[in-house]
mmCIF file of C-alpha atoms and ligand atoms in Angstrom:
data_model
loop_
_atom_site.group_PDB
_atom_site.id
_atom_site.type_symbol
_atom_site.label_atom_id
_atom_site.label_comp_id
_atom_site.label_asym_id
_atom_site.label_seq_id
_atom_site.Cartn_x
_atom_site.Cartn_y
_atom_site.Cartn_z
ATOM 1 C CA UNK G 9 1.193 -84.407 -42.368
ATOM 2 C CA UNK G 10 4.220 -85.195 -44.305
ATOM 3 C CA UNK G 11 7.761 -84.351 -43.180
ATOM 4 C CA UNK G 12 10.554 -82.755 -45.558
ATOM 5 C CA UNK G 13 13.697 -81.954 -44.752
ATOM 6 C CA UNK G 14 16.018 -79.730 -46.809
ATOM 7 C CA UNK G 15 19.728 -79.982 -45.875
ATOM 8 C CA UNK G 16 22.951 -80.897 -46.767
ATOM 9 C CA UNK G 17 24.295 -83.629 -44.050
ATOM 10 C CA UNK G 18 28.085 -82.053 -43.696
ATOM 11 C CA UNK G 19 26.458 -79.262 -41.856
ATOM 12 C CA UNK G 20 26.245 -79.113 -37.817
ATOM 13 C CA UNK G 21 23.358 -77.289 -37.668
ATOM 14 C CA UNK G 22 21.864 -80.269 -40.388
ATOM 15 C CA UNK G 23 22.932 -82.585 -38.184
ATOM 16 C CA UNK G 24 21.758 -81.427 -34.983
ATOM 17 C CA UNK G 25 18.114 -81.889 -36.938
ATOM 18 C CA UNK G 26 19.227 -85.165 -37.725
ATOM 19 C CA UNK G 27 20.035 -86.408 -34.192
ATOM 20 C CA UNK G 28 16.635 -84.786 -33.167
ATOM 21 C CA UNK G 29 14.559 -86.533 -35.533
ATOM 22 C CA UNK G 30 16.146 -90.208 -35.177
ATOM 23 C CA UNK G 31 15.679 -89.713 -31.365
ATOM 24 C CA UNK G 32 12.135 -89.508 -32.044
ATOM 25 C CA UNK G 33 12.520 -92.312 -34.966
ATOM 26 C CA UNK G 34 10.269 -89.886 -37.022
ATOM 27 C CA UNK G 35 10.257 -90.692 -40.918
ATOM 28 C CA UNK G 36 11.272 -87.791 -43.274
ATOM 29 C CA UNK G 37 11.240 -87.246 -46.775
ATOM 30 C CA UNK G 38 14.834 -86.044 -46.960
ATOM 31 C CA UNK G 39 16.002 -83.558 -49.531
ATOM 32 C CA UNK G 40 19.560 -82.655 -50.603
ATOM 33 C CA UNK G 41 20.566 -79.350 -50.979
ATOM 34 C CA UNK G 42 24.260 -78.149 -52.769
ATOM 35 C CA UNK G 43 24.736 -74.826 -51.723
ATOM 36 C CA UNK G 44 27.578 -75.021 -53.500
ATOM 37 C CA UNK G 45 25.542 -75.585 -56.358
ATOM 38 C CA UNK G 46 23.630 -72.059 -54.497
ATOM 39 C CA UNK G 47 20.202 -74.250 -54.824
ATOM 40 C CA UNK G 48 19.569 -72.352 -51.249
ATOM 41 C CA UNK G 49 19.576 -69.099 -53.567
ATOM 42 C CA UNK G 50 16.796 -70.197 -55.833
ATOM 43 C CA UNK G 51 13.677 -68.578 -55.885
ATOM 44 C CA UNK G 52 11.979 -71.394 -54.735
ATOM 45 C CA UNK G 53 14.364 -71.889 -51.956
ATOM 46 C CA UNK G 54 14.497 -68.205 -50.797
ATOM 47 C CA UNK G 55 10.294 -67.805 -51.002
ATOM 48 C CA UNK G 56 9.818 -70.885 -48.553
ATOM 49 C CA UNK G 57 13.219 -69.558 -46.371
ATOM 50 C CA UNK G 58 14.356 -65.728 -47.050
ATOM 51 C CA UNK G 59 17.873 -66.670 -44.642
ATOM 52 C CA UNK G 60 18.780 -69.385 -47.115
ATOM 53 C CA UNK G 61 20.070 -71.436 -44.738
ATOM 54 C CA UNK G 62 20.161 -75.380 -43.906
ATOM 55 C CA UNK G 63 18.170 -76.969 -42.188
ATOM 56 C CA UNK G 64 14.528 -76.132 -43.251
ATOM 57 C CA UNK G 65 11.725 -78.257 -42.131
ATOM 58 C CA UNK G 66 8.627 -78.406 -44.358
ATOM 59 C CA UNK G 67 5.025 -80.278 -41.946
ATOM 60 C CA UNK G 68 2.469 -79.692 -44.745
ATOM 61 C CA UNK G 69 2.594 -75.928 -45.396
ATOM 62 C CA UNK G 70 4.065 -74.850 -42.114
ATOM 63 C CA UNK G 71 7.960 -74.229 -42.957
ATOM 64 C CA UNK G 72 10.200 -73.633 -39.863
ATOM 65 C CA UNK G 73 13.748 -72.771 -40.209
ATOM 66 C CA UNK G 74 16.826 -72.844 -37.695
ATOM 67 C CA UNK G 75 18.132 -75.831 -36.581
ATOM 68 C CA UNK G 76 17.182 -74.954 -32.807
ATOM 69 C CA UNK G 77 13.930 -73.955 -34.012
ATOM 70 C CA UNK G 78 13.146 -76.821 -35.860
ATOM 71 C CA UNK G 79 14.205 -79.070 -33.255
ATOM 72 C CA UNK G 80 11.651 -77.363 -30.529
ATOM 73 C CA UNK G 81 9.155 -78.023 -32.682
ATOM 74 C CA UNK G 82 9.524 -81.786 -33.731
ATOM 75 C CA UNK G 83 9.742 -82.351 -30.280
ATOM 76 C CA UNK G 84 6.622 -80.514 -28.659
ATOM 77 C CA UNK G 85 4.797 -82.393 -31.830
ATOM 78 C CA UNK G 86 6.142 -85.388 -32.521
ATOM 79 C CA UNK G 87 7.806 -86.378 -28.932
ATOM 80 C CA UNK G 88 6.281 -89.646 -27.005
ATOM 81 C CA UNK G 89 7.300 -87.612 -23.674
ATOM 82 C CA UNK G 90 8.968 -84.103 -23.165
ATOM 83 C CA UNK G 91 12.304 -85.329 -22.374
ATOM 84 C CA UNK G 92 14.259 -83.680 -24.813
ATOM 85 C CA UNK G 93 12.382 -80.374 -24.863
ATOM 86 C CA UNK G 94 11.287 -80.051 -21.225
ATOM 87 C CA UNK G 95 7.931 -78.382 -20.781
ATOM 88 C CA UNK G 96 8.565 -77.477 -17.514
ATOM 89 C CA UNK G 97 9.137 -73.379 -17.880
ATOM 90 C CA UNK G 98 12.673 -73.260 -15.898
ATOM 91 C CA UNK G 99 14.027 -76.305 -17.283
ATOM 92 C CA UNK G 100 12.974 -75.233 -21.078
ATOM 93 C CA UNK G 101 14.355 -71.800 -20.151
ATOM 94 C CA UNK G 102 17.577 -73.405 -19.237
ATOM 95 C CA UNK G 103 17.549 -75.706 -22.356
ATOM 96 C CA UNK G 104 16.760 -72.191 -24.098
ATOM 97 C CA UNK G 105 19.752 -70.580 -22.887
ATOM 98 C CA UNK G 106 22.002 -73.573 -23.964
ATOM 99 C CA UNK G 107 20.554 -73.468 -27.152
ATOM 100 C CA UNK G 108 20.783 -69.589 -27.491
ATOM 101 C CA UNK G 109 24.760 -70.265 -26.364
ATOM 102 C CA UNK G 110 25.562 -72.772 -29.047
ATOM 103 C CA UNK G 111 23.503 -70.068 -31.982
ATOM 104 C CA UNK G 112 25.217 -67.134 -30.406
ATOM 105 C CA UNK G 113 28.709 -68.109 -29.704
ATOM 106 C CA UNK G 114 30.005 -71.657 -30.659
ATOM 107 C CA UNK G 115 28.397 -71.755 -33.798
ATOM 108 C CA UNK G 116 29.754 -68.872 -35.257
ATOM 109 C CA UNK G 117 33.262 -68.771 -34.085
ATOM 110 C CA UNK G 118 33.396 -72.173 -35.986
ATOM 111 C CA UNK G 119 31.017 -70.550 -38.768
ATOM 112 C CA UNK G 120 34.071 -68.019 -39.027
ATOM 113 C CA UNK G 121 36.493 -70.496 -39.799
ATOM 114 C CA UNK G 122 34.546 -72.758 -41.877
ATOM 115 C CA UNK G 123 34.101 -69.862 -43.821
ATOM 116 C CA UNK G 124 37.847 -68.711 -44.370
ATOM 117 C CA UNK G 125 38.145 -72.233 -45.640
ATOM 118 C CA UNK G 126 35.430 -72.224 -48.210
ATOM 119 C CA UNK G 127 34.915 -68.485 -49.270
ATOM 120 C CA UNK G 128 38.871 -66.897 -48.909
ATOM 121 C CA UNK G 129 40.349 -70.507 -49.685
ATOM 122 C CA UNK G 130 42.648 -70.131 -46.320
ATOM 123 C CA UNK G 131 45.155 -72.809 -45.830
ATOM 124 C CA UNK G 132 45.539 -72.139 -41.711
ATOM 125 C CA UNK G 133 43.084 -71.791 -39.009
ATOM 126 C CA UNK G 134 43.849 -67.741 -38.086
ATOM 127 C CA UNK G 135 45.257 -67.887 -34.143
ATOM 128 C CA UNK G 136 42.077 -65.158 -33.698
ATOM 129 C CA UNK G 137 39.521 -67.677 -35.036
ATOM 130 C CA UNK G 138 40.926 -70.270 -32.719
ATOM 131 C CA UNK G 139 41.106 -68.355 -29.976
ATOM 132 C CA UNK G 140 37.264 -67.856 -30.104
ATOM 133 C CA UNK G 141 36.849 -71.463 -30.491
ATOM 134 C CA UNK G 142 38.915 -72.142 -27.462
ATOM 135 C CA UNK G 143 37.104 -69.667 -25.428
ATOM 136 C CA UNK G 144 33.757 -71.493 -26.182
ATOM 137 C CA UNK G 145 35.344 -74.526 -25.150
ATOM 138 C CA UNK G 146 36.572 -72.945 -21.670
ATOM 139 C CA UNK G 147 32.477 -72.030 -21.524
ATOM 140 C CA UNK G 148 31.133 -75.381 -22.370
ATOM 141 C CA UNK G 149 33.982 -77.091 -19.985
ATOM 142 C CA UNK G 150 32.483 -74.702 -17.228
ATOM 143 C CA UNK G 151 29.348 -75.323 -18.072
ATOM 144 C CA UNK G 152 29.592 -79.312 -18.011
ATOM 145 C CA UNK G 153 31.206 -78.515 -14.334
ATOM 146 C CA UNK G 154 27.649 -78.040 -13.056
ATOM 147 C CA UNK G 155 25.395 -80.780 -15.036
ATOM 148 C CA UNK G 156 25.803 -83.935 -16.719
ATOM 149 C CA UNK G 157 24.713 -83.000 -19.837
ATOM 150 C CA UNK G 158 24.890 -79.191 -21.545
ATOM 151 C CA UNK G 159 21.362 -78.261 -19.766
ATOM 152 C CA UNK G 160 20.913 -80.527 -16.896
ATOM 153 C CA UNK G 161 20.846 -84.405 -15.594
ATOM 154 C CA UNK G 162 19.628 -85.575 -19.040
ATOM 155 C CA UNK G 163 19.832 -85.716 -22.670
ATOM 156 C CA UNK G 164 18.352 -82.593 -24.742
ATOM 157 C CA UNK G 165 17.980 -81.056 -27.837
ATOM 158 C CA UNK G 166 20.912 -78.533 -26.534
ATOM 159 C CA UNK G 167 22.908 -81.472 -26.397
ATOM 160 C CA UNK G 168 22.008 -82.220 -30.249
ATOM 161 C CA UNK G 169 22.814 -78.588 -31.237
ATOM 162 C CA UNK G 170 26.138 -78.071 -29.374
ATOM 163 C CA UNK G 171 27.241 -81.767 -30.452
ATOM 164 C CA UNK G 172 27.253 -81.661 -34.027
ATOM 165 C CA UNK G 173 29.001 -78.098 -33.462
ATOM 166 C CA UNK G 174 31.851 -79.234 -31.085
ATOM 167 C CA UNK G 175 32.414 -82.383 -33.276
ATOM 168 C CA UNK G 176 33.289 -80.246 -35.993
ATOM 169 C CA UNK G 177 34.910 -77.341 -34.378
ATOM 170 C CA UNK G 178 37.175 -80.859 -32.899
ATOM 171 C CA UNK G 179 38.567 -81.344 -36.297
ATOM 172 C CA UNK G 180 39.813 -77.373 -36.831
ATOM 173 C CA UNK G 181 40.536 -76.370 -33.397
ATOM 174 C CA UNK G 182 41.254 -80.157 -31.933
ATOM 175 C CA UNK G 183 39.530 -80.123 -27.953
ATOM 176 C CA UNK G 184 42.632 -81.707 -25.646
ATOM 177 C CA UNK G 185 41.141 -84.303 -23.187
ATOM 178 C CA UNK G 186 44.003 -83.365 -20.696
ATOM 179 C CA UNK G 187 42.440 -79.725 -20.969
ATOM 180 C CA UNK G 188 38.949 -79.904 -21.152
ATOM 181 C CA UNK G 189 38.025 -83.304 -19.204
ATOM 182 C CA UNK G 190 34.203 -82.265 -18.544
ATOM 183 C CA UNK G 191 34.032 -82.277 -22.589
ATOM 184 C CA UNK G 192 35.621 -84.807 -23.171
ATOM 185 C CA UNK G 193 33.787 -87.202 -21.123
ATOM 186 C CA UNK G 194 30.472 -85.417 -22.318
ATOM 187 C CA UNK G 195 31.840 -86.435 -25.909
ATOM 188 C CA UNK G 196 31.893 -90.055 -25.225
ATOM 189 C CA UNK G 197 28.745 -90.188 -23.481
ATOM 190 C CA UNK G 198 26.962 -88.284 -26.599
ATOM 191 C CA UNK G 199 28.864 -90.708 -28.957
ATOM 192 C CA UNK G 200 27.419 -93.997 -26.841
ATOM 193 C CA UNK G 201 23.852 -92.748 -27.949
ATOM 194 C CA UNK G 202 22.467 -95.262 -29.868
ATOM 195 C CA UNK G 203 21.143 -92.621 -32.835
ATOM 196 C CA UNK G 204 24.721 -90.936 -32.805
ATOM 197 C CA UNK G 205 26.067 -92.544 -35.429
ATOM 198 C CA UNK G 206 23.755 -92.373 -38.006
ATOM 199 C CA UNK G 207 22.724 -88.387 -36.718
ATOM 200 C CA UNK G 208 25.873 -87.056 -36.528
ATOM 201 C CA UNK G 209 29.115 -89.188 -38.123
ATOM 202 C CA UNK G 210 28.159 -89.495 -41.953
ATOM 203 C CA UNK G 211 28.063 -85.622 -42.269
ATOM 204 C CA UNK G 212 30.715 -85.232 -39.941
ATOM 205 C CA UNK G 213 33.418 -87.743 -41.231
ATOM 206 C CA UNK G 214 32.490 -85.684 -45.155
ATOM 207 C CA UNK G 215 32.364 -82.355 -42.817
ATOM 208 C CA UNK G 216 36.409 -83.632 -41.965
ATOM 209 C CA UNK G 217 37.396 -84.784 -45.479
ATOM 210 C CA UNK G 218 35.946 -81.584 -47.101
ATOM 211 C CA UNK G 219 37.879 -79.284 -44.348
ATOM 212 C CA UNK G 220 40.794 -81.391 -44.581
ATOM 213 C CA UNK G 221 41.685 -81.445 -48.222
ATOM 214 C CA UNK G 222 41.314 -78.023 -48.473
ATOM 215 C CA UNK G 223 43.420 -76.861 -45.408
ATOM 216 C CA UNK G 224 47.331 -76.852 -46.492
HETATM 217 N N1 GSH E 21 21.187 -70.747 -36.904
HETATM 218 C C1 GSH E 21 21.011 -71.538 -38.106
HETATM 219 C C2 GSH E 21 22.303 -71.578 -38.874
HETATM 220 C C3 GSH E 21 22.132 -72.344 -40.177
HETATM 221 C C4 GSH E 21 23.298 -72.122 -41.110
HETATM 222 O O1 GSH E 21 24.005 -71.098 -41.051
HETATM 223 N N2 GSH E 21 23.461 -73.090 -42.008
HETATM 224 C C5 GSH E 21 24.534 -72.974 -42.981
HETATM 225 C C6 GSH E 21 25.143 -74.352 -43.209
HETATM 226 S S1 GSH E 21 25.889 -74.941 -41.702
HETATM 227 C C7 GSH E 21 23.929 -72.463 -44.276
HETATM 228 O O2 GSH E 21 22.846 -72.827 -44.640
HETATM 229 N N3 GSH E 21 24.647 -71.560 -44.958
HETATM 230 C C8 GSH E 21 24.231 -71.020 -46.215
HETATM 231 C C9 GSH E 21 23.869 -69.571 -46.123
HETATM 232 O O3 GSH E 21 23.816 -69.014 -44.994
HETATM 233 O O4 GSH E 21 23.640 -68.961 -47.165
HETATM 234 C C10 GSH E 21 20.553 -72.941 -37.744
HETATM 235 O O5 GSH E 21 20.843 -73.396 -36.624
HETATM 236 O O6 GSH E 21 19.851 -73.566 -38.559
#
């Protein structure tokens, strides 16, 4: 069955879709979408995904939305092995719980300033928003204290999903190596991945540009 992908490569939860499917070197029709241009708020858009959000995976008929979500899937169907989506019912719940942690917290204290950027044209990142951002960072540092990656000895999709997030939130709320070693180190060894690049750093260097020239 054919694969599309509707996205828009700036965003993290895009790219964490993007780092899952050239891990599995799976070919995708890719296809842009401008929500500034609100395509996402089309008719068409809103009858195959009623969130209206980025990234939306189309397999034939079967649509799946959410980045997490999408990435489960691609793995348990497309994967040569279970690595990155462990089968194994505690090590998938613990891969869950990482994922659940990046949707439920990291994401949207980012989300939060990301939007003051874009929607209220805000020149500062709000010491609030920050602080939010900082205290998913103490999380993720404690969290890195027990395992070598986000969910355990290996790579995962939880890595994918909290990457793409922390390499953004990096460019608002800038992670200090001196503070947060654990992440730090994490970073690099996420960055040495040889699908990194071309998963994660296009949309994150226009992710930085876009943020930039609109901050004050
Ligand atoms: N939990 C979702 C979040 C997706 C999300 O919020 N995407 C943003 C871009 S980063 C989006 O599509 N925003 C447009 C909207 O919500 O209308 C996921 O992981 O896919």
């Amino acid at each position: 069955m054919p694969l599309t992908l509707y996205y828009l490569e700036m965003s993290p939860a895009v790219r964490s879709t993007l780092l899952t499917i050239k891990a599995l070197g799976l070919d995708v029709e890719m296809k842009p979408v401008n929500l500034m241009a609100r395509e996402h708020m089309t008719p068409e858009y809103l009858k195959m995904n009623p969130l209206h959000t980025v990234p939306t995976l189309k397999d034939g008929d079967f649509v799946v939305f959410d980045s997490h979500a999408i990435n489960a899937y691609l793995v348990d169907k497309y994967g040569k092995d279970d690595s990155l989506y462990p089968k194994d019912l505690q090590k998938r719940a613990t891969v869950n719980q990482t994922m659940f942690f990046n949707c439920c917290d990291l994401f949207p204290s980012i989300g939060a300033i990301v939007g003051s950027i874009l929607k209220e044209n805000a020149k500062t990142v709000s010491k609030d928003k920050a602080a939010n951002v900082t205290q998913g960072y103490q999380k993720l540092e404690s969290l890195l204290e027990q395992s070598t990656y986000v969910a355990g000895p290996h790579v995962t999709i939880a890595d994918f999903a909290i990457v793409s997030t922390i390499s953004s939130s990096n460019a608002l709320v800038p992670i200090a190596s001196n503070r947060y070693p654990r992440i730090t180190e994490w970073l690099s060894k996420m960055q040495a991945l040889p699908y990194y690049h071309e998963g994660n750093d296009k949309g994150l260097n226009t992710f930085v540009t876009v943020m930039k020239s609109k901050l004050g």
